[in-house]
Coordinates of C-alpha atoms in Angstrom, one line a residue:
Chain A
X1 CA -57.7 236.2 -102.8
X2 CA -54.5 237.6 -104.3
X3 CA -52.6 234.6 -102.8
X4 CA -54.5 231.9 -104.6
X5 CA -55.4 233.6 -107.9
X6 CA -53.5 235.3 -110.6
X7 CA -54.3 238.9 -111.7
X8 CA -52.5 241.8 -113.1
X9 CA -51.1 242.7 -109.6
X10 CA -49.8 239.2 -108.8
X11 CA -48.4 238.8 -112.3
X12 CA -46.5 242.1 -111.9
X13 CA -45.1 241.0 -108.5
X14 CA -43.9 237.7 -110.0
X15 CA -42.3 239.4 -113.0
X16 CA -40.5 241.9 -110.7
X17 CA -39.2 239.4 -108.2
X18 CA -38.3 236.5 -110.5
X19 CA -34.9 237.9 -111.6
X20 CA -34.0 238.8 -108.0
X21 CA -32.3 236.2 -105.9
X22 CA -32.1 237.8 -102.5
X23 CA -30.3 236.0 -99.6
X24 CA -33.3 236.7 -97.4
X25 CA -36.3 239.0 -97.1
X26 CA -37.6 241.2 -94.3
X27 CA -41.4 241.8 -94.6
X28 CA -43.2 244.6 -92.9
X29 CA -46.9 243.8 -93.0
X30 CA -49.9 245.8 -92.2
X31 CA -51.2 242.8 -90.3
X32 CA -48.5 242.7 -87.6
X33 CA -49.5 246.0 -86.0
X34 CA -48.7 245.6 -82.3
X35 CA -47.6 247.6 -79.3
X36 CA -43.9 247.4 -79.9
X37 CA -41.2 246.6 -82.4
X38 CA -40.9 242.8 -82.8
X39 CA -39.1 240.5 -85.2
X40 CA -39.9 236.9 -85.9
X41 CA -37.1 234.6 -84.8
X42 CA -38.2 231.1 -85.6
X43 CA -36.2 228.7 -87.9
X44 CA -39.5 227.6 -89.4
X45 CA -42.2 230.2 -89.0
X46 CA -45.8 229.1 -89.2
X47 CA -48.4 230.4 -91.7
X48 CA -50.8 232.6 -89.8
X49 CA -54.4 232.7 -91.0
X50 CA -55.2 236.1 -89.5
X51 CA -58.6 236.7 -91.0
X52 CA -62.2 235.6 -90.6
X53 CA -62.3 232.1 -91.9
X54 CA -64.0 231.3 -95.1
X55 CA -63.3 227.6 -94.9
X56 CA -61.8 227.8 -98.3
X57 CA -58.4 227.8 -100.1
X58 CA -57.0 230.6 -98.0
X59 CA -57.6 228.7 -94.8
X60 CA -55.5 225.8 -96.1
X61 CA -52.8 228.0 -97.6
X62 CA -49.3 227.2 -96.3
X63 CA -46.2 229.2 -97.0
X64 CA -43.3 227.0 -95.9
X65 CA -40.3 229.3 -96.3
X66 CA -37.7 229.1 -93.6
X67 CA -37.0 231.9 -91.2
X68 CA -33.6 233.3 -90.5
X69 CA -32.7 233.4 -86.8
X70 CA -29.3 235.1 -87.4
X71 CA -30.9 237.8 -89.5
X72 CA -33.5 238.4 -86.8
X73 CA -30.7 239.0 -84.2
X74 CA -28.9 241.2 -86.7
X75 CA -32.0 243.3 -87.2
X76 CA -32.4 243.7 -83.4
X77 CA -28.8 244.9 -83.1
X78 CA -29.1 247.3 -86.0
X79 CA -32.2 248.9 -84.7
X80 CA -30.7 249.6 -81.2
X81 CA -31.5 251.6 -79.2
X82 CA -35.1 251.0 -80.3
X83 CA -36.1 248.0 -78.1
X84 CA -36.8 245.0 -80.3
X85 CA -38.5 241.8 -79.1
X86 CA -37.5 238.5 -80.7
X87 CA -40.8 236.9 -81.3
X88 CA -41.3 233.2 -81.4
X89 CA -45.1 233.2 -81.6
X90 CA -46.0 235.1 -84.8
X91 CA -45.3 233.8 -88.3
X92 CA -46.2 234.8 -91.8
X93 CA -49.5 236.7 -91.6
X94 CA -51.6 237.0 -94.7
X95 CA -50.2 240.5 -95.4
X96 CA -46.8 238.7 -95.9
X97 CA -47.7 235.5 -97.6
X98 CA -50.1 237.0 -100.1
X99 CA -47.1 238.8 -101.6
X100 CA -44.4 236.1 -100.8
X101 CA -46.4 233.4 -102.6
X102 CA -45.9 235.3 -105.9
X103 CA -42.5 236.9 -105.1
X104 CA -40.9 233.6 -104.1
X105 CA -43.3 230.9 -105.1
X106 CA -40.8 228.1 -104.3
X107 CA -40.6 229.4 -100.7
X108 CA -36.8 229.0 -100.9
X109 CA -35.9 232.5 -99.6
X110 CA -35.7 232.8 -95.8
X111 CA -38.0 235.4 -94.5
X112 CA -38.4 237.3 -91.2
X113 CA -41.2 239.7 -90.4
X114 CA -40.7 243.1 -88.7
X115 CA -43.7 244.4 -86.9
X116 CA -45.3 247.9 -87.0
X117 CA -45.4 249.6 -83.6
X118 CA -48.8 251.0 -83.4
X119 CA -47.9 253.2 -80.5
X120 CA -45.4 255.1 -82.6
X121 CA -46.2 258.0 -85.1
X122 CA -45.6 257.7 -88.8
X123 CA -42.2 259.4 -88.7
X124 CA -40.9 256.6 -86.5
X125 CA -41.6 254.0 -89.1
X126 CA -40.1 256.1 -91.8
X127 CA -36.9 256.5 -89.8
X128 CA -36.6 252.9 -88.5
X129 CA -35.9 251.1 -91.7
X130 CA -33.0 253.5 -92.5
X131 CA -31.1 251.7 -89.8
X132 CA -31.4 248.4 -91.8
X133 CA -29.6 249.9 -94.7
X134 CA -26.4 247.8 -94.4
X135 CA -28.5 244.7 -94.9
X136 CA -29.4 245.8 -98.4
X137 CA -25.7 245.4 -99.4
X138 CA -25.8 241.8 -98.0
X139 CA -28.6 240.6 -100.4
X140 CA -31.5 241.3 -98.0
X141 CA -34.6 242.7 -99.6
X142 CA -37.1 244.8 -97.7
X143 CA -40.8 244.2 -98.6
X144 CA -43.6 246.4 -97.3
X145 CA -47.1 245.0 -97.6
X146 CA -50.1 247.2 -97.1
X147 CA -52.2 249.6 -99.1
X148 CA -51.9 253.3 -99.7
X149 CA -55.7 253.4 -99.9
X150 CA -57.5 251.1 -97.5
X151 CA -61.0 252.0 -96.1
X152 CA -63.1 249.0 -96.0
X153 CA -65.5 250.5 -93.5
X154 CA -66.8 253.0 -95.9
X155 CA -68.0 250.3 -98.2
X156 CA -70.2 248.7 -95.6
X157 CA -72.7 251.2 -94.3
X158 CA -75.8 252.9 -95.7
X159 CA -74.9 255.2 -98.5
X160 CA -71.9 253.1 -99.3
X161 CA -72.7 253.3 -103.0
X162 CA -71.6 257.0 -103.0
X163 CA -68.8 257.6 -105.5
X164 CA -65.4 257.2 -103.9
X165 CA -63.9 259.9 -106.0
X166 CA -61.5 260.7 -103.2
X167 CA -59.6 257.5 -103.9
X168 CA -58.1 258.3 -107.4
X169 CA -57.5 261.9 -106.2
X170 CA -55.5 260.7 -103.3
X171 CA -53.6 258.1 -105.4
X172 CA -52.7 260.9 -107.8
X173 CA -51.5 263.1 -105.0
X174 CA -49.3 260.3 -103.6
X175 CA -47.9 259.8 -107.1
X176 CA -47.0 263.4 -107.5
X177 CA -45.4 263.6 -104.1
X178 CA -43.4 260.4 -104.8
X179 CA -42.2 261.9 -108.1
X180 CA -40.9 265.0 -106.5
X181 CA -39.5 263.3 -103.4
X182 CA -41.9 264.9 -101.0
X183 CA -41.4 262.4 -98.2
X184 CA -42.2 264.9 -95.5
X185 CA -45.7 265.4 -97.0
X186 CA -46.3 261.7 -97.2
X187 CA -45.2 261.2 -93.6
X188 CA -47.6 263.9 -92.5
X189 CA -50.4 262.3 -94.4
X190 CA -52.9 263.2 -91.7
X191 CA -52.5 266.9 -92.8
X192 CA -53.3 266.2 -96.4
X193 CA -57.0 266.9 -96.2
X194 CA -60.1 264.8 -96.4
X195 CA -59.1 262.7 -99.3
X196 CA -56.2 261.4 -97.2
X197 CA -58.4 260.9 -94.2
X198 CA -60.7 258.7 -96.2
X199 CA -57.8 256.8 -97.9
X200 CA -55.9 256.3 -94.6
X201 CA -58.5 256.2 -91.9
X202 CA -56.1 254.2 -89.7
X203 CA -52.3 254.0 -90.0
X204 CA -51.8 250.2 -90.3
X205 CA -52.1 249.7 -94.0
X206 CA -50.2 252.9 -94.9
X207 CA -47.2 252.5 -92.6
X208 CA -45.4 249.8 -94.6
X209 CA -45.3 252.3 -97.5
X210 CA -43.5 254.8 -95.2
X211 CA -41.2 252.0 -94.0
X212 CA -40.0 251.3 -97.5
X213 CA -39.8 254.9 -98.4
X214 CA -37.6 255.5 -95.4
X215 CA -35.1 253.0 -96.8
X216 CA -34.5 254.9 -100.0
X217 CA -30.9 256.1 -100.5
X218 CA -29.9 259.4 -102.0
X219 CA -30.1 259.1 -105.7
X220 CA -32.0 255.9 -105.8
X221 CA -34.8 255.6 -108.3
X222 CA -38.3 254.7 -107.5
X223 CA -40.1 252.5 -110.1
X224 CA -43.7 251.4 -110.3
X225 CA -44.1 247.6 -110.3
X226 CA -47.8 248.0 -110.9
X227 CA -50.0 251.0 -110.7
X228 CA -52.8 250.8 -108.2
X229 CA -55.4 252.6 -110.2
X230 CA -58.6 250.8 -109.5
X231 CA -60.6 253.9 -110.0
X232 CA -63.0 255.0 -107.3
X233 CA -62.5 252.1 -105.0
X234 CA -61.8 251.7 -101.3
X235 CA -58.6 249.6 -101.7
X236 CA -55.5 250.8 -103.6
X237 CA -53.0 248.3 -105.1
X238 CA -50.0 250.5 -106.1
X239 CA -46.7 248.5 -105.9
X240 CA -43.4 250.2 -106.2
X241 CA -39.7 249.4 -105.9
X242 CA -36.7 251.3 -104.8
X243 CA -33.4 250.2 -106.3
Chain B
X1 CA -51.4 266.5 -72.9
X2 CA -52.8 263.2 -71.6
X3 CA -51.6 262.1 -68.2
X4 CA -50.9 258.4 -67.6
X5 CA -52.5 258.5 -64.2
X6 CA -55.8 259.8 -65.6
X7 CA -55.9 257.3 -68.3
X8 CA -55.0 254.5 -65.8
X9 CA -58.1 255.4 -63.8
X10 CA -60.3 255.3 -66.9
X11 CA -58.8 252.0 -67.9
X12 CA -59.2 250.5 -64.4
X13 CA -62.9 251.4 -64.5
X14 CA -63.2 249.6 -67.9
X15 CA -61.2 246.6 -66.7
X16 CA -63.5 246.2 -63.8
X17 CA -66.4 246.1 -66.2
X18 CA -64.5 243.5 -68.3
X19 CA -64.1 241.4 -65.1
X20 CA -67.8 241.7 -64.3
X21 CA -68.7 240.9 -67.8
X22 CA -66.6 237.7 -67.9
X23 CA -67.8 236.7 -64.4
X24 CA -71.4 237.1 -65.5
X25 CA -71.4 235.7 -68.9
X26 CA -68.7 233.0 -69.0
X27 CA -69.6 229.5 -68.1
X28 CA -67.6 229.1 -65.0
X29 CA -68.3 225.8 -63.3
X30 CA -65.2 226.0 -61.0
X31 CA -65.9 229.6 -60.1
X32 CA -62.7 231.0 -61.4
X33 CA -62.0 234.6 -60.4
X34 CA -61.3 236.2 -63.7
X35 CA -59.8 239.3 -62.0
X36 CA -57.1 237.0 -60.4
X37 CA -56.2 235.1 -63.5
X38 CA -52.9 235.9 -65.2
X39 CA -54.8 237.6 -68.0
X40 CA -53.6 241.0 -69.0
X41 CA -56.0 243.5 -70.5
X42 CA -55.4 242.0 -73.9
X43 CA -56.5 238.6 -72.7
X44 CA -59.7 239.9 -71.3
X45 CA -60.3 241.8 -74.5
X46 CA -60.0 238.7 -76.5
X47 CA -62.5 236.8 -74.3
X48 CA -65.0 239.7 -74.3
X49 CA -64.7 239.9 -78.1
X50 CA -65.0 236.2 -78.5
X51 CA -68.2 236.3 -76.5
X52 CA -69.6 238.9 -78.9
X53 CA -70.0 241.4 -76.1
X54 CA -68.0 244.1 -78.0
X55 CA -67.7 244.7 -81.7
X56 CA -64.3 244.9 -83.3
X57 CA -64.2 248.7 -83.4
X58 CA -65.2 249.0 -79.7
X59 CA -62.7 246.5 -78.8
X60 CA -59.9 248.2 -80.7
X61 CA -60.6 251.5 -78.9
X62 CA -60.0 249.7 -75.5
X63 CA -56.8 248.1 -76.8
X64 CA -55.4 251.4 -78.2
X65 CA -56.1 253.2 -74.9
X66 CA -54.2 250.5 -73.1
X67 CA -51.3 250.8 -75.4
X68 CA -51.4 254.6 -75.0
X69 CA -51.3 254.2 -71.3
X70 CA -48.3 251.9 -71.4
X71 CA -46.5 254.4 -73.7
X72 CA -47.3 257.2 -71.2
X73 CA -46.0 255.2 -68.3
X74 CA -42.7 254.7 -70.1
X75 CA -42.5 258.3 -71.2
X76 CA -45.0 260.9 -69.7
X77 CA -44.3 263.3 -72.6
X78 CA -45.0 260.7 -75.3
X79 CA -47.4 262.2 -77.9
X80 CA -50.4 259.9 -78.1
X81 CA -52.5 262.2 -80.3
X82 CA -52.4 259.7 -83.2
X83 CA -53.6 256.9 -80.9
X84 CA -56.5 259.0 -79.6
X85 CA -57.5 259.7 -83.2
X86 CA -57.3 256.0 -84.1
X87 CA -59.4 254.9 -81.1
X88 CA -62.0 257.6 -81.8
X89 CA -62.2 256.5 -85.4
X90 CA -62.9 252.9 -84.4
X91 CA -65.6 253.9 -81.9
X92 CA -67.5 256.2 -84.2
X93 CA -67.3 253.8 -87.3
X94 CA -68.5 251.0 -85.0
X95 CA -71.7 253.1 -84.7
X96 CA -71.9 254.1 -88.4
X97 CA -69.3 253.0 -90.9
X98 CA -69.9 256.3 -92.8
X99 CA -69.1 258.4 -89.8
X100 CA -65.6 259.1 -91.3
X101 CA -65.1 262.7 -90.2
X102 CA -65.3 264.2 -86.8
X103 CA -63.9 267.6 -86.3
X104 CA -64.0 268.3 -82.5
X105 CA -61.0 267.0 -80.7
X106 CA -61.2 263.3 -79.7
X107 CA -60.3 262.0 -76.3
X108 CA -60.0 258.6 -74.6
X109 CA -62.3 259.3 -71.7
X110 CA -65.7 259.4 -73.5
X111 CA -64.6 256.6 -75.8
X112 CA -63.8 254.3 -72.8
X113 CA -66.9 255.3 -70.9
X114 CA -68.9 254.6 -74.0
X115 CA -67.3 251.1 -74.4
X116 CA -67.9 250.4 -70.7
X117 CA -71.6 251.5 -71.0
X118 CA -72.1 249.2 -74.0
X119 CA -70.5 246.3 -72.2
X120 CA -72.7 246.7 -69.2
X121 CA -75.8 246.9 -71.3
X122 CA -74.9 243.8 -73.3
X123 CA -74.1 241.8 -70.3
X124 CA -77.4 242.8 -68.8
X125 CA -79.2 241.9 -72.0
X126 CA -77.4 238.6 -72.2
X127 CA -78.5 237.6 -68.8
X128 CA -82.1 238.5 -69.2
X129 CA -84.3 235.5 -69.7
X130 CA -85.7 236.5 -73.1
X131 CA -83.7 238.7 -75.5
X132 CA -85.5 240.8 -78.1
X133 CA -84.1 242.7 -81.0
X134 CA -85.0 245.9 -79.3
X135 CA -82.4 245.2 -76.6
X136 CA -79.7 246.7 -78.9
X137 CA -80.2 250.5 -79.5
X138 CA -79.8 251.7 -83.1
X139 CA -77.0 253.8 -84.5
X140 CA -78.9 257.1 -83.7
X141 CA -79.1 256.2 -80.1
X142 CA -75.5 255.2 -80.0
X143 CA -74.4 258.3 -81.7
X144 CA -76.3 260.4 -79.2
X145 CA -74.8 258.5 -76.3
X146 CA -71.3 259.1 -77.5
X147 CA -72.1 262.8 -78.1
X148 CA -73.4 263.1 -74.5
X149 CA -70.3 261.5 -73.1
X150 CA -68.0 263.8 -74.9

């Protein structure tokens, strides 16, 4: 419901993005997790309602920002030799528009989406965005939309009322590693023990984090837009920026 | 290391079960041959899922195995360990959402056999005249089945 309601997370996103006037945005969303690297290439992407319908406001939500065909081609060229498919079918999935609706509420910043290749290991996603570095000097902002903690399964079954003390522990571990620049440890999250296994049971929501981390230049600062501390909860909301 | 050819055999078996499931369950007044339609494995998955013959996690496991197979065809040395782990996670949490940890090594073979077994059972149940709640075994029985296939 972050798209249609205001809360401390969406307020923080809005405050952070308002002074920025990027020429365009590239969004890497947890919800475009497919068997290859793809980039949206439409002049006017559709709004994708990729969730179980609630017949409510989310189903009617439309994010009418234009795409950027030239930027999509540029991304494909920069990512070579990684094969990139120019995709005319996907659009803005809810991982993208939930954030975009607050980052650029007037929908006046062209946006393209870059998929996550689920066949590739975490290190691939970390390395891929480094190739997009020249675009950052051309006014293009990279946005990763996912969750460092995302385990909705564990909240469903019998015994789901057990304390999720692993969530704040893992969040603190991620914070510590970010502060000391331990990217290698964050890439190899599957070796960080059971807290990490519970926080990142599948890679999809975690990989956008690595994609953005991979774009960090030497000496760049990492700032927290809003901390994700929700206590012992199965979904983390940490948002950070690299500038 | 997983060989593409072995995974291809396991996927072919599962795909045949998908074809049988669709042929049995789908209303098909013009007698379409689903195995001849230009549906790739993903398309059949979508149909089987839409017909509620497989749950999301079971379906994901089949999809991931297909992606791993494609990756291995492109590069036989491609490391698909992360895909095996993800597929296995989806299978076991489809049985019990709290089954979060599983220490023995995972593999595609038992996961795909398990999904195929479920699909056959559910098609059989769907075509029986009267369905009863007892048609669908509980989590303990499912867990035991997956353990046996391993």
